[in-house]
Amino acid sequence: MNWKAVAAAAAMAGIALGSVTAADGTHDLRIALMKQIGGSAGALAAIAKGTKPYDAEAVKAALTTIAATAKVFPDQFKPGTETGDEEASPKIWENMDDFKARAAKLSTDAETALAQLPADAAAVGATVNTLGANCGGCHKAYRIKD
């Protein structure tokens, strides 16, 4: 048994559980949730690029984290939290239905990939491209860049 993979999966599951239970809508929490998604995407990208070996448990953990975190991320943008966050565009609150739909699509695409687990680095790469398109589209529409 690959204990390193089991430990990574357990850690990622704990992170995902934490993201599901947190819902205060603060800038810091939004950033923490985005870092969870980014870290998981980075783990997948490393496998896709071949800098890390293919590890099915690591892929499962990353996809599980992305799916769970994307489900709760829009809940961090409650009415009244649109001020004081220099990275979140006011367009989020103006187009909340679209913002939620984009997050739901990311979650659904991650769940679909999880159900049809990528079997090698090339398949992980295709998954990264799909998930990355979701992330990029949302960031283009709703993130303020310096």
Short mmCIF file of N, CA, C and O in Angstrom, two decimals, residues 12-87:
data_model
loop_
_atom_site.label_atom_id
_atom_site.label_comp_id
_atom_site.label_asym_id
_atom_site.label_seq_id
_atom_site.Cartn_x
_atom_site.Cartn_y
_atom_site.Cartn_z
N MET A 12 -6.00 15.88 1.98
CA MET A 12 -6.86 16.61 1.04
C MET A 12 -8.32 16.47 1.45
O MET A 12 -9.09 17.42 1.32
N ALA A 13 -8.72 15.31 1.93
CA ALA A 13 -10.10 15.14 2.38
C ALA A 13 -10.39 16.05 3.56
O ALA A 13 -11.47 16.64 3.66
N GLY A 14 -9.42 16.19 4.45
CA GLY A 14 -9.58 17.11 5.59
C GLY A 14 -9.71 18.54 5.13
O GLY A 14 -10.53 19.30 5.63
N ILE A 15 -8.91 18.93 4.13
CA ILE A 15 -9.01 20.28 3.58
C ILE A 15 -10.38 20.47 2.95
O ILE A 15 -11.02 21.49 3.14
N ALA A 16 -10.82 19.49 2.19
CA ALA A 16 -12.13 19.60 1.54
C ALA A 16 -13.24 19.71 2.57
O ALA A 16 -14.16 20.51 2.43
N LEU A 17 -13.15 18.93 3.63
CA LEU A 17 -14.16 18.99 4.69
C LEU A 17 -14.16 20.37 5.32
O LEU A 17 -15.20 20.96 5.57
N GLY A 18 -12.98 20.91 5.57
CA GLY A 18 -12.89 22.26 6.13
C GLY A 18 -13.53 23.28 5.22
O GLY A 18 -14.20 24.20 5.67
N SER A 19 -13.36 23.13 3.91
CA SER A 19 -13.95 24.10 2.98
C SER A 19 -15.46 23.99 2.97
O SER A 19 -16.14 24.99 2.77
N VAL A 20 -15.98 22.80 3.20
CA VAL A 20 -17.42 22.63 3.20
C VAL A 20 -18.05 23.27 4.44
O VAL A 20 -19.14 23.81 4.38
N THR A 21 -17.35 23.26 5.54
CA THR A 21 -17.94 23.77 6.77
C THR A 21 -17.73 25.26 6.98
O THR A 21 -18.41 25.88 7.78
N ALA A 22 -16.78 25.86 6.27
CA ALA A 22 -16.49 27.28 6.44
C ALA A 22 -17.39 28.12 5.56
O ALA A 22 -17.55 27.84 4.39
N ALA A 23 -18.00 29.16 6.12
CA ALA A 23 -18.92 29.96 5.32
C ALA A 23 -19.06 31.38 5.83
O ALA A 23 -20.14 31.91 5.92
N ASP A 24 -17.95 32.04 6.16
CA ASP A 24 -18.10 33.38 6.72
C ASP A 24 -17.97 34.49 5.70
O ASP A 24 -18.25 35.64 5.98
N GLY A 25 -17.55 34.19 4.46
CA GLY A 25 -17.52 35.18 3.41
C GLY A 25 -16.43 36.22 3.52
O GLY A 25 -16.52 37.27 2.91
N THR A 26 -15.38 35.95 4.26
CA THR A 26 -14.29 36.92 4.39
C THR A 26 -13.31 36.78 3.23
O THR A 26 -13.22 35.72 2.60
N HIS A 27 -12.58 37.84 2.98
CA HIS A 27 -11.55 37.82 1.95
C HIS A 27 -10.55 36.70 2.22
O HIS A 27 -10.18 35.95 1.31
N ASP A 28 -10.12 36.56 3.46
CA ASP A 28 -9.13 35.53 3.81
C ASP A 28 -9.65 34.13 3.52
O ASP A 28 -8.90 33.28 3.04
N LEU A 29 -10.91 33.89 3.81
CA LEU A 29 -11.47 32.57 3.55
C LEU A 29 -11.59 32.34 2.04
O LEU A 29 -11.31 31.25 1.55
N ARG A 30 -11.98 33.36 1.31
CA ARG A 30 -12.05 33.22 -0.15
C ARG A 30 -10.69 32.83 -0.71
O ARG A 30 -10.58 31.94 -1.55
N ILE A 31 -9.65 33.51 -0.23
CA ILE A 31 -8.29 33.23 -0.69
C ILE A 31 -7.90 31.80 -0.30
O ILE A 31 -7.32 31.06 -1.09
N ALA A 32 -8.23 31.40 0.92
CA ALA A 32 -7.89 30.04 1.37
C ALA A 32 -8.56 28.98 0.49
O ALA A 32 -7.93 27.98 0.12
N LEU A 33 -9.81 29.21 0.13
CA LEU A 33 -10.52 28.25 -0.73
C LEU A 33 -9.90 28.22 -2.13
O LEU A 33 -9.73 27.14 -2.71
N MET A 34 -9.55 29.38 -2.66
CA MET A 34 -8.90 29.42 -3.97
C MET A 34 -7.55 28.72 -3.92
O MET A 34 -7.17 28.04 -4.88
N LYS A 35 -6.84 28.85 -2.82
CA LYS A 35 -5.55 28.16 -2.69
C LYS A 35 -5.75 26.65 -2.65
O LYS A 35 -4.91 25.90 -3.15
N GLN A 36 -6.84 26.19 -2.06
CA GLN A 36 -7.13 24.75 -2.07
C GLN A 36 -7.33 24.27 -3.51
O GLN A 36 -6.78 23.24 -3.90
N ILE A 37 -8.12 25.02 -4.26
CA ILE A 37 -8.35 24.64 -5.65
C ILE A 37 -7.05 24.73 -6.44
O ILE A 37 -6.70 23.82 -7.19
N GLY A 38 -6.32 25.84 -6.25
CA GLY A 38 -5.05 26.01 -6.96
C GLY A 38 -4.03 24.95 -6.62
O GLY A 38 -3.32 24.45 -7.51
N GLY A 39 -3.95 24.59 -5.36
CA GLY A 39 -3.01 23.54 -4.96
C GLY A 39 -3.36 22.20 -5.58
O GLY A 39 -2.48 21.46 -6.03
N SER A 40 -4.64 21.91 -5.62
CA SER A 40 -5.08 20.66 -6.24
C SER A 40 -4.83 20.67 -7.74
O SER A 40 -4.39 19.68 -8.31
N ALA A 41 -5.12 21.80 -8.37
CA ALA A 41 -4.85 21.93 -9.81
C ALA A 41 -3.36 21.80 -10.07
O ALA A 41 -2.94 21.17 -11.06
N GLY A 42 -2.54 22.38 -9.19
CA GLY A 42 -1.10 22.26 -9.33
C GLY A 42 -0.61 20.83 -9.22
O GLY A 42 0.29 20.40 -9.95
N ALA A 43 -1.22 20.07 -8.30
CA ALA A 43 -0.85 18.66 -8.15
C ALA A 43 -1.19 17.88 -9.42
O ALA A 43 -0.40 17.04 -9.88
N LEU A 44 -2.35 18.19 -10.00
CA LEU A 44 -2.74 17.53 -11.25
C LEU A 44 -1.81 17.94 -12.39
O LEU A 44 -1.40 17.11 -13.20
N ALA A 45 -1.47 19.22 -12.46
CA ALA A 45 -0.59 19.71 -13.51
C ALA A 45 0.79 19.06 -13.43
O ALA A 45 1.40 18.75 -14.46
N ALA A 46 1.28 18.87 -12.21
CA ALA A 46 2.59 18.22 -12.05
C ALA A 46 2.57 16.80 -12.61
O ALA A 46 3.54 16.36 -13.24
N ILE A 47 1.48 16.11 -12.41
CA ILE A 47 1.35 14.75 -12.97
C ILE A 47 1.26 14.84 -14.49
O ILE A 47 1.91 14.08 -15.21
N ALA A 48 0.45 15.78 -14.98
CA ALA A 48 0.28 15.93 -16.43
C ALA A 48 1.60 16.27 -17.12
O ALA A 48 1.88 15.79 -18.21
N LYS A 49 2.42 17.10 -16.47
CA LYS A 49 3.70 17.52 -17.05
C LYS A 49 4.79 16.47 -16.86
O LYS A 49 5.86 16.57 -17.45
N GLY A 50 4.55 15.49 -16.01
CA GLY A 50 5.54 14.45 -15.77
C GLY A 50 6.56 14.80 -14.70
O GLY A 50 7.52 14.06 -14.50
N THR A 51 6.34 15.91 -14.00
CA THR A 51 7.28 16.25 -12.92
C THR A 51 6.97 15.46 -11.66
O THR A 51 7.81 15.39 -10.76
N LYS A 52 5.80 14.90 -11.59
CA LYS A 52 5.42 13.95 -10.53
C LYS A 52 4.88 12.71 -11.22
O LYS A 52 4.22 12.80 -12.26
N PRO A 53 5.13 11.53 -10.65
CA PRO A 53 4.61 10.31 -11.28
C PRO A 53 3.10 10.23 -11.13
O PRO A 53 2.52 10.78 -10.19
N TYR A 54 2.47 9.53 -12.08
CA TYR A 54 1.03 9.31 -11.97
C TYR A 54 0.74 8.56 -10.68
O TYR A 54 1.39 7.58 -10.36
N ASP A 55 -0.24 9.04 -9.95
CA ASP A 55 -0.65 8.43 -8.69
C ASP A 55 -2.17 8.57 -8.60
O ASP A 55 -2.69 9.67 -8.40
N ALA A 56 -2.87 7.48 -8.78
CA ALA A 56 -4.34 7.52 -8.81
C ALA A 56 -4.92 8.12 -7.54
O ALA A 56 -5.90 8.88 -7.60
N GLU A 57 -4.33 7.83 -6.39
CA GLU A 57 -4.86 8.37 -5.13
C GLU A 57 -4.68 9.89 -5.06
O GLU A 57 -5.55 10.60 -4.57
N ALA A 58 -3.56 10.38 -5.54
CA ALA A 58 -3.33 11.82 -5.56
C ALA A 58 -4.30 12.51 -6.53
O ALA A 58 -4.82 13.59 -6.23
N VAL A 59 -4.57 11.87 -7.65
CA VAL A 59 -5.54 12.41 -8.62
C VAL A 59 -6.93 12.45 -7.99
O VAL A 59 -7.63 13.47 -8.07
N LYS A 60 -7.32 11.37 -7.33
CA LYS A 60 -8.62 11.33 -6.65
C LYS A 60 -8.72 12.42 -5.60
O LYS A 60 -9.74 13.11 -5.50
N ALA A 61 -7.70 12.57 -4.81
CA ALA A 61 -7.71 13.58 -3.74
C ALA A 61 -7.84 14.98 -4.32
O ALA A 61 -8.63 15.80 -3.83
N ALA A 62 -7.09 15.27 -5.36
CA ALA A 62 -7.14 16.59 -5.97
C ALA A 62 -8.51 16.87 -6.58
O ALA A 62 -9.08 17.96 -6.38
N LEU A 63 -9.05 15.92 -7.30
CA LEU A 63 -10.36 16.11 -7.92
C LEU A 63 -11.46 16.24 -6.87
O LEU A 63 -12.39 17.04 -7.02
N THR A 64 -11.35 15.48 -5.79
CA THR A 64 -12.32 15.56 -4.70
C THR A 64 -12.29 16.95 -4.06
O THR A 64 -13.33 17.55 -3.79
N THR A 65 -11.10 17.46 -3.84
CA THR A 65 -10.96 18.79 -3.24
C THR A 65 -11.54 19.86 -4.16
O THR A 65 -12.27 20.75 -3.70
N ILE A 66 -11.22 19.79 -5.44
CA ILE A 66 -11.75 20.78 -6.38
C ILE A 66 -13.27 20.72 -6.42
O ILE A 66 -13.94 21.76 -6.35
N ALA A 67 -13.83 19.53 -6.52
CA ALA A 67 -15.29 19.38 -6.59
C ALA A 67 -15.97 19.93 -5.34
O ALA A 67 -16.94 20.69 -5.43
N ALA A 68 -15.46 19.58 -4.18
CA ALA A 68 -16.08 20.01 -2.92
C ALA A 68 -15.92 21.51 -2.70
O ALA A 68 -16.86 22.19 -2.28
N THR A 69 -14.75 22.03 -2.98
CA THR A 69 -14.48 23.44 -2.73
C THR A 69 -15.26 24.32 -3.69
O THR A 69 -15.80 25.36 -3.28
N ALA A 70 -15.34 23.93 -4.95
CA ALA A 70 -16.10 24.72 -5.92
C ALA A 70 -17.58 24.80 -5.56
O ALA A 70 -18.23 25.80 -5.85
N LYS A 71 -18.09 23.78 -4.89
CA LYS A 71 -19.50 23.80 -4.47
C LYS A 71 -19.77 24.88 -3.43
O LYS A 71 -20.82 25.50 -3.44
N VAL A 72 -18.84 25.09 -2.53
CA VAL A 72 -19.09 26.03 -1.43
C VAL A 72 -18.50 27.42 -1.67
O VAL A 72 -18.85 28.36 -0.96
N PHE A 73 -17.64 27.54 -2.67
CA PHE A 73 -16.98 28.82 -2.91
C PHE A 73 -17.96 29.97 -3.13
O PHE A 73 -17.80 31.03 -2.51
N PRO A 74 -19.00 29.84 -3.94
CA PRO A 74 -19.92 30.97 -4.13
C PRO A 74 -20.61 31.43 -2.85
O PRO A 74 -21.01 32.59 -2.74
N ASP A 75 -20.73 30.55 -1.88
CA ASP A 75 -21.37 30.91 -0.61
C ASP A 75 -20.56 31.96 0.15
O ASP A 75 -21.07 32.56 1.09
N GLN A 76 -19.32 32.18 -0.26
CA GLN A 76 -18.46 33.16 0.41
C GLN A 76 -18.68 34.58 -0.11
O GLN A 76 -18.02 35.51 0.32
N PHE A 77 -19.62 34.74 -1.02
CA PHE A 77 -19.90 36.04 -1.63
C PHE A 77 -21.32 36.47 -1.31
O PHE A 77 -22.11 36.80 -2.19
N LYS A 78 -21.62 36.49 -0.05
CA LYS A 78 -22.96 36.87 0.42
C LYS A 78 -23.19 38.37 0.20
O LYS A 78 -22.23 39.14 0.15
N PRO A 79 -24.45 38.78 0.09
CA PRO A 79 -24.73 40.22 0.01
C PRO A 79 -24.12 40.92 1.23
O PRO A 79 -24.17 40.41 2.34
N GLY A 80 -23.52 42.07 0.96
CA GLY A 80 -22.89 42.82 2.03
C GLY A 80 -21.40 42.55 2.17
O GLY A 80 -20.73 43.21 2.94
N THR A 81 -20.89 41.57 1.41
CA THR A 81 -19.45 41.27 1.48
C THR A 81 -18.72 41.77 0.24
O THR A 81 -17.59 41.39 0.00
N GLU A 82 -19.37 42.63 -0.53
CA GLU A 82 -18.76 43.08 -1.78
C GLU A 82 -17.76 44.23 -1.63
O GLU A 82 -17.12 44.62 -2.59
N THR A 83 -17.61 44.73 -0.43
CA THR A 83 -16.64 45.79 -0.22
C THR A 83 -15.42 45.26 0.51
O THR A 83 -15.51 44.29 1.26
N GLY A 84 -14.29 45.89 0.26
CA GLY A 84 -13.08 45.53 0.99
C GLY A 84 -12.30 44.38 0.40
O GLY A 84 -11.30 43.97 0.95
N ASP A 85 -12.74 43.83 -0.73
CA ASP A 85 -12.01 42.75 -1.38
C ASP A 85 -11.53 43.27 -2.72
O ASP A 85 -12.30 43.39 -3.66
N GLU A 86 -10.26 43.59 -2.79
CA GLU A 86 -9.70 44.23 -3.98
C GLU A 86 -9.50 43.26 -5.14
O GLU A 86 -9.14 43.69 -6.23
N GLU A 87 -9.74 41.97 -4.94
CA GLU A 87 -9.58 41.00 -6.01
C GLU A 87 -10.90 40.53 -6.59
O GLU A 87 -10.95 40.00 -7.69
#
